[in-house]
Tab-separated table of C-alpha atoms and ligand atoms in Angstrom:
chain	number	residue	atom	x	y	z
A	300	MET	CA	125.488	7.545	-14.081
A	301	SER	CA	125.247	7.837	-10.351
A	302	GLN	CA	122.529	9.986	-8.872
A	303	ALA	CA	123.977	12.850	-6.834
A	304	HIS	CA	122.808	13.146	-3.242
A	305	ASN	CA	121.362	16.599	-3.922
A	306	ASP	CA	119.838	15.762	-7.312
A	307	PRO	CA	116.372	17.332	-7.287
A	308	THR	CA	114.801	14.823	-9.742
A	309	PRO	CA	111.667	13.391	-8.112
A	310	MET	CA	111.938	9.710	-7.285
A	311	ASN	CA	109.511	7.781	-5.094
A	312	ILE	CA	110.206	4.136	-4.444
A	313	LEU	CA	108.919	1.173	-2.447
A	314	LEU	CA	110.967	-1.508	-0.747
A	315	LEU	CA	108.838	-4.633	-0.686
A	316	GLY	CA	109.700	-8.040	0.719
A	317	PRO	CA	109.018	-10.550	3.448
A	318	PRO	CA	109.994	-9.828	7.056
A	319	GLY	CA	113.763	-10.005	7.427
A	320	SER	CA	114.485	-9.597	3.705
A	321	GLY	CA	116.728	-6.586	4.375
A	322	LYS	CA	114.448	-3.634	3.585
A	323	GLY	CA	115.692	-1.565	6.533
A	324	THR	CA	119.313	-2.498	5.830
A	325	GLN	CA	119.091	-1.367	2.196
A	326	ALA	CA	117.111	1.733	3.166
A	327	GLU	CA	120.006	3.001	5.321
A	328	ARG	CA	122.358	2.815	2.333
A	329	LEU	CA	119.913	4.251	-0.185
A	330	ILE	CA	119.223	7.301	1.977
A	331	GLU	CA	122.884	8.184	1.990
A	332	LYS	CA	123.367	7.805	-1.748
A	333	TYR	CA	120.094	9.192	-3.126
A	334	GLY	CA	118.785	11.464	-0.377
A	335	PHE	CA	115.533	9.589	0.153
A	336	THR	CA	113.294	10.288	3.123
A	337	HIS	CA	112.731	6.933	4.791
A	338	LEU	CA	109.088	6.238	5.634
A	339	ALA	CA	109.008	2.899	7.480
A	340	THR	CA	105.668	2.000	9.028
A	341	GLY	CA	107.235	-0.619	11.346
A	342	ASP	CA	109.654	2.000	12.755
A	343	MET	CA	106.807	4.509	13.153
A	344	LEU	CA	104.724	1.958	15.044
A	345	ARG	CA	107.651	0.956	17.298
A	346	ALA	CA	108.157	4.660	18.129
A	347	GLU	CA	104.464	4.902	19.110
A	348	VAL	CA	104.907	1.824	21.325
A	349	ARG	CA	108.008	3.335	23.006
A	350	GLU	CA	106.141	6.583	23.628
A	351	ASP	CA	103.195	4.619	25.031
A	352	THR	CA	100.624	6.495	22.912
A	353	GLU	CA	97.091	5.214	22.370
A	354	LEU	CA	98.080	4.011	18.893
A	355	GLY	CA	101.210	2.410	20.336
A	356	ARG	CA	99.273	0.453	22.972
A	357	MET	CA	96.852	-0.842	20.354
A	358	ALA	CA	99.580	-1.638	17.800
A	359	HIS	CA	101.765	-3.409	20.366
A	360	GLU	CA	99.246	-6.242	20.783
A	361	ILE	CA	98.841	-6.753	17.036
A	362	MET	CA	102.567	-6.572	16.278
A	363	ALA	CA	103.327	-9.021	19.064
A	364	GLN	CA	100.945	-11.482	17.402
A	365	GLY	CA	102.678	-11.071	14.012
A	366	LYS	CA	99.499	-9.693	12.478
A	367	LEU	CA	98.835	-6.438	10.633
A	368	VAL	CA	97.556	-3.185	12.078
A	369	HIS	CA	94.288	-2.164	10.353
A	370	ASP	CA	94.598	-0.515	6.953
A	371	GLU	CA	92.648	2.561	7.962
A	372	ILE	CA	94.963	3.314	10.900
A	373	ILE	CA	98.112	2.740	8.881
A	374	ASN	CA	96.871	4.799	5.931
A	375	GLN	CA	96.043	7.731	8.204
A	376	MET	CA	99.412	7.418	9.927
A	377	ILE	CA	101.442	7.478	6.698
A	378	ARG	CA	99.437	9.920	4.575
A	379	ASN	CA	100.764	13.143	6.100
A	380	HIS	CA	104.325	11.856	6.004
A	381	ILE	CA	104.068	11.132	2.281
A	382	ALA	CA	102.420	14.490	1.586
A	383	ARG	CA	105.123	16.361	3.493
A	384	VAL	CA	107.935	14.738	1.507
A	385	VAL	CA	106.290	15.021	-1.903
A	386	GLN	CA	105.103	18.608	-1.430
A	387	ALA	CA	108.600	19.641	-0.361
A	388	GLY	CA	109.966	18.151	-3.603
A	389	GLY	CA	111.732	15.356	-1.718
A	390	ARG	CA	112.113	11.666	-2.486
A	391	ALA	CA	109.972	9.206	-0.575
A	392	MET	CA	111.188	5.674	0.147
A	393	LEU	CA	108.409	3.556	1.619
A	394	ASP	CA	109.512	0.528	3.624
A	395	GLY	CA	106.974	-1.976	4.966
A	396	TYR	CA	104.117	-0.083	3.307
A	397	PRO	CA	101.919	-0.971	1.481
A	398	ARG	CA	101.324	-4.407	2.960
A	399	THR	CA	97.832	-5.143	1.653
A	400	LEU	CA	96.009	-4.547	-1.615
A	401	GLY	CA	93.880	-1.950	0.208
A	402	GLN	CA	97.019	-0.057	1.294
A	403	LEU	CA	98.379	-0.206	-2.271
A	404	GLU	CA	95.201	1.314	-3.643
A	405	PHE	CA	95.288	4.041	-0.990
A	406	LEU	CA	98.913	4.835	-1.787
A	407	LEU	CA	98.364	5.087	-5.543
A	408	ASN	CA	95.395	7.425	-4.990
A	409	CYS	CA	97.359	9.476	-2.481
A	410	MET	CA	100.274	9.906	-4.943
A	411	SER	CA	97.889	10.872	-7.712
A	412	ASP	CA	96.096	13.418	-5.465
A	413	LEU	CA	99.498	14.931	-4.740
A	414	GLY	CA	100.255	15.172	-8.475
A	415	SER	CA	103.030	12.645	-8.077
A	416	GLU	CA	103.669	8.972	-8.792
A	417	LEU	CA	105.672	5.887	-7.904
A	418	HIS	CA	108.817	5.375	-9.928
A	419	ALA	CA	109.960	1.907	-8.860
A	420	VAL	CA	109.147	-0.990	-6.549
A	421	PHE	CA	112.052	-3.165	-5.423
A	422	PHE	CA	111.034	-6.623	-4.310
A	423	LEU	CA	113.724	-8.241	-2.142
A	424	ASP	CA	113.504	-11.953	-2.861
A	425	VAL	CA	115.042	-14.105	-0.091
A	426	SER	CA	114.721	-17.824	0.739
A	427	ARG	CA	112.796	-18.811	3.848
A	428	GLU	CA	115.910	-20.360	5.416
A	429	THR	CA	117.835	-17.088	5.091
A	430	LEU	CA	114.915	-15.055	6.428
A	431	LEU	CA	114.859	-17.188	9.573
A	432	GLU	CA	118.607	-16.906	10.071
A	433	ARG	CA	118.481	-13.119	9.650
A	434	MET	CA	115.583	-12.496	12.009
A	435	LEU	CA	116.754	-14.918	14.694
A	436	GLY	CA	120.112	-13.084	14.771
A	437	ARG	CA	118.778	-9.550	14.445
A	438	MET	CA	119.258	-6.889	17.119
A	439	ILE	CA	118.104	-3.264	17.045
A	440	CYS	CA	118.940	-0.112	18.958
A	441	ARG	CA	116.165	0.659	21.405
A	442	ASN	CA	116.807	4.366	20.972
A	443	CYS	CA	117.468	5.074	17.261
A	444	GLY	CA	116.334	1.811	15.654
A	445	ALA	CA	119.705	1.035	13.978
A	446	VAL	CA	119.763	-2.600	12.834
A	447	TYR	CA	122.480	-5.130	13.763
A	448	HIS	CA	122.955	-8.884	13.455
A	449	GLN	CA	124.739	-11.023	16.010
A	450	ARG	CA	126.928	-12.678	13.358
A	451	ASN	CA	126.822	-10.516	10.186
A	452	LYS	CA	126.895	-7.089	11.792
A	453	PRO	CA	127.439	-7.029	15.565
A	454	PRO	CA	127.698	-3.668	17.355
A	455	ARG	CA	131.344	-2.727	18.023
A	456	ASN	CA	130.865	-2.560	21.819
A	457	ASP	CA	128.830	-5.459	23.122
A	458	MET	CA	125.124	-4.434	23.260
A	459	THR	CA	125.696	-0.689	22.709
A	460	CYS	CA	124.648	1.116	19.534
A	461	ASP	CA	127.576	2.333	17.376
A	462	ILE	CA	125.598	5.414	16.346
A	463	CYS	CA	123.864	6.763	19.473
A	464	GLN	CA	125.257	4.537	22.296
A	465	GLY	CA	121.694	3.391	23.085
A	466	ASP	CA	120.953	-0.148	24.292
A	467	VAL	CA	120.842	-2.817	21.602
A	468	GLU	CA	118.253	-5.564	22.057
A	469	ARG	CA	116.272	-8.299	20.286
A	470	ARG	CA	112.919	-7.340	18.760
A	471	VAL	CA	109.944	-8.785	20.658
A	472	ASP	CA	108.501	-10.202	17.415
A	473	ASP	CA	111.741	-11.966	16.423
A	474	THR	CA	110.994	-15.268	18.184
A	475	LYS	CA	110.638	-18.437	16.082
A	476	GLU	CA	106.899	-18.664	16.732
A	477	LYS	CA	106.202	-15.012	15.888
A	478	ILE	CA	108.392	-15.115	12.806
A	479	GLU	CA	106.351	-18.120	11.534
A	480	GLN	CA	103.148	-16.102	12.028
A	481	ARG	CA	104.616	-13.022	10.307
A	482	LEU	CA	105.610	-15.136	7.292
A	483	ILE	CA	102.053	-16.526	7.064
A	484	THR	CA	100.623	-13.001	7.314
A	485	TYR	CA	103.043	-11.904	4.605
A	486	SER	CA	102.101	-14.664	2.160
A	487	GLU	CA	98.375	-14.194	2.718
A	488	GLN	CA	98.130	-10.402	2.747
A	489	THR	CA	101.251	-8.850	1.237
A	490	GLU	CA	102.350	-11.208	-1.529
A	491	PRO	CA	99.233	-10.444	-3.648
A	492	ILE	CA	100.697	-6.946	-4.132
A	493	LEU	CA	103.353	-8.489	-6.375
A	494	GLY	CA	100.686	-9.865	-8.704
A	495	ALA	CA	98.906	-6.521	-8.742
A	496	LEU	CA	102.119	-4.732	-9.760
A	497	GLU	CA	103.320	-7.354	-12.252
A	498	SER	CA	102.111	-5.549	-15.367
A	499	SER	CA	102.827	-2.006	-14.086
A	500	GLY	CA	106.401	-1.906	-15.355
A	501	LEU	CA	107.440	-0.648	-11.912
A	502	LEU	CA	108.455	-3.954	-10.329
A	503	TYR	CA	112.130	-4.915	-10.002
A	504	ARG	CA	112.879	-8.340	-8.518
A	505	ILE	CA	116.167	-8.298	-6.645
A	506	GLN	CA	117.861	-11.551	-5.677
A	507	ALA	CA	118.483	-10.533	-2.044
A	508	ASP	CA	119.983	-13.704	-0.531
A	509	ARG	CA	123.383	-12.167	-1.252
A	510	ASP	CA	125.571	-9.908	0.909
A	511	ALA	CA	124.098	-6.489	1.648
A	512	PRO	CA	126.654	-4.573	-0.539
A	513	GLU	CA	125.839	-6.797	-3.555
A	514	VAL	CA	122.108	-6.269	-3.102
A	515	PHE	CA	122.698	-2.548	-2.747
A	516	ALA	CA	124.794	-2.436	-5.926
A	517	GLU	CA	122.016	-4.085	-7.925
A	518	ILE	CA	119.344	-1.693	-6.628
A	519	CYS	CA	121.623	1.245	-7.484
A	520	ARG	CA	122.164	-0.092	-11.013
A	521	GLU	CA	118.419	-0.236	-11.551
A	522	LEU	CA	117.806	3.196	-10.009
A	523	ASP	CA	120.510	4.737	-12.169
A	524	ARG	CA	119.041	3.068	-15.255
A	525	ILE	CA	115.609	4.448	-14.384
A	526	ALA	CA	117.076	7.922	-13.999
A	527	VAL	CA	118.938	7.652	-17.322
A	528	ALA	CA	115.796	6.416	-19.082
A	529	GLY	CA	114.076	9.557	-17.816
A	530	LYS	CA	111.470	7.598	-15.941
A	531	ALA	CA	112.283	9.390	-12.717
B	668	AP5	P1	108.328	-4.095	10.121
B	668	AP5	O1	109.223	-3.437	11.086
B	668	AP5	O2	108.058	-3.450	8.822
B	668	AP5	O3	108.831	-5.572	9.963
B	668	AP5	P2	108.999	-6.554	8.704
B	668	AP5	O4	108.383	-6.226	7.390
B	668	AP5	O5	108.591	-7.790	9.326
B	668	AP5	O6	110.415	-6.331	8.270
B	668	AP5	P3	111.624	-6.432	9.193
B	668	AP5	O7	111.872	-5.116	9.880
B	668	AP5	O8	111.454	-7.640	10.044
B	668	AP5	O9	112.810	-6.786	8.192
B	668	AP5	P4	113.615	-5.982	7.107
B	668	AP5	O10	113.204	-6.452	5.753
B	668	AP5	O11	113.628	-4.491	7.326
B	668	AP5	O12	115.061	-6.580	7.402
B	668	AP5	P5	116.328	-5.923	8.154
B	668	AP5	O13	116.987	-4.917	7.280
B	668	AP5	O14	115.967	-5.536	9.534
B	668	AP5	O15	106.884	-4.360	10.795
B	668	AP5	C1	106.750	-4.888	12.104
B	668	AP5	C2	105.259	-5.061	12.408
B	668	AP5	O16	104.591	-3.774	12.360
B	668	AP5	C3	104.459	-5.920	11.409
B	668	AP5	O17	104.562	-7.298	11.715
B	668	AP5	C4	103.036	-5.372	11.595
B	668	AP5	O18	102.434	-5.872	12.759
B	668	AP5	C5	103.275	-3.879	11.801
B	668	AP5	N1	103.239	-3.133	10.533
B	668	AP5	C6	104.286	-2.502	9.925
B	668	AP5	N2	103.904	-1.952	8.759
B	668	AP5	C7	102.589	-2.226	8.622
B	668	AP5	C8	101.633	-1.953	7.588
B	668	AP5	N3	101.986	-1.279	6.473
B	668	AP5	N4	100.372	-2.418	7.751
B	668	AP5	C9	100.007	-3.084	8.868
B	668	AP5	N5	100.866	-3.401	9.874
B	668	AP5	C10	102.153	-2.972	9.748
B	668	AP5	O19	117.306	-7.209	8.151
B	668	AP5	C11	117.049	-8.320	8.974
B	668	AP5	C12	118.374	-8.834	9.589
B	668	AP5	O20	119.185	-9.376	8.550
B	668	AP5	C13	119.231	-7.751	10.261
B	668	AP5	O21	119.844	-8.297	11.393
B	668	AP5	C14	120.278	-7.375	9.195
B	668	AP5	O22	121.499	-6.942	9.783
B	668	AP5	C15	120.436	-8.684	8.442
B	668	AP5	N6	120.637	-8.508	7.003
B	668	AP5	C16	119.915	-7.707	6.181
B	668	AP5	N7	120.352	-7.822	4.908
B	668	AP5	C17	121.363	-8.727	4.933
B	668	AP5	C18	122.195	-9.297	3.932
B	668	AP5	N8	122.076	-8.957	2.643
B	668	AP5	N9	123.113	-10.221	4.304
B	668	AP5	C19	123.233	-10.582	5.605
B	668	AP5	N10	122.486	-10.083	6.624
B	668	AP5	C20	121.545	-9.164	6.282
């Protein structure tokens, strides 16, 4: 059974995975099919940087070093977004959050305070070699954040976004050195979340080295199964 776009059944999910594992790429597809609201902390922070806010200036330094912005700041930033979606009866899809055990705890408390819950966590499992290839070839639209890849998914017109005609560029943290640091940060601070969720029954490990449509199809199969089982 496929979930209809306007199906009102609550469903809150997380996309978890190392940098470059394809969270943003899958999010774009899942929004269209299931009507999720995409809450991506990396995108929110990049918007703050573009707008040159106080938070943006502080986050820029940390992001450029491949490290994590402090839990307290991130939790405050995301809390109202989650509340807005849940209280409106929408479906939240968190991407890039939580990234530490402290953020996970905050999220679970926040959901419970809102009288809601998490329904599934999709872990995108990708080899290190593939992660490097994806991030070194990645390009994003400076204006709307759409994601491209120089080989797998180039924009139709040179460095111009297909969607909004904005300029397409490399991300400042997609250099070899910064990617190495981000992968270290991931294994030290984010990977422990997998262990914490292991016995929750919420964790779905997706073999995500494959083409984006194959990965998408597997996530959809699991989501549809969850819906059929009445978990969502
Ligand atoms: P964020 O923007 O969240 O970066 P990330 O987790 O490092 O994830 P990426 O955006 O790099 O990758 P992705 O998994 O979305 O892959 P994508 O779909 O683009 O965070 C950036 C920074 O912000 C952090 O380093 C940190 O400083 C800060 N931050 C953010 N959240 C925070 C938090 N919660 N706490 C503290 N700090 C936080 O795909 C990658 C490329 O591969 C693309 O080119 C795509 O076209 C291609 N691709 C994707 N899937 C496939 C496929 N299946 N086959 C072939 N190509 C593919």
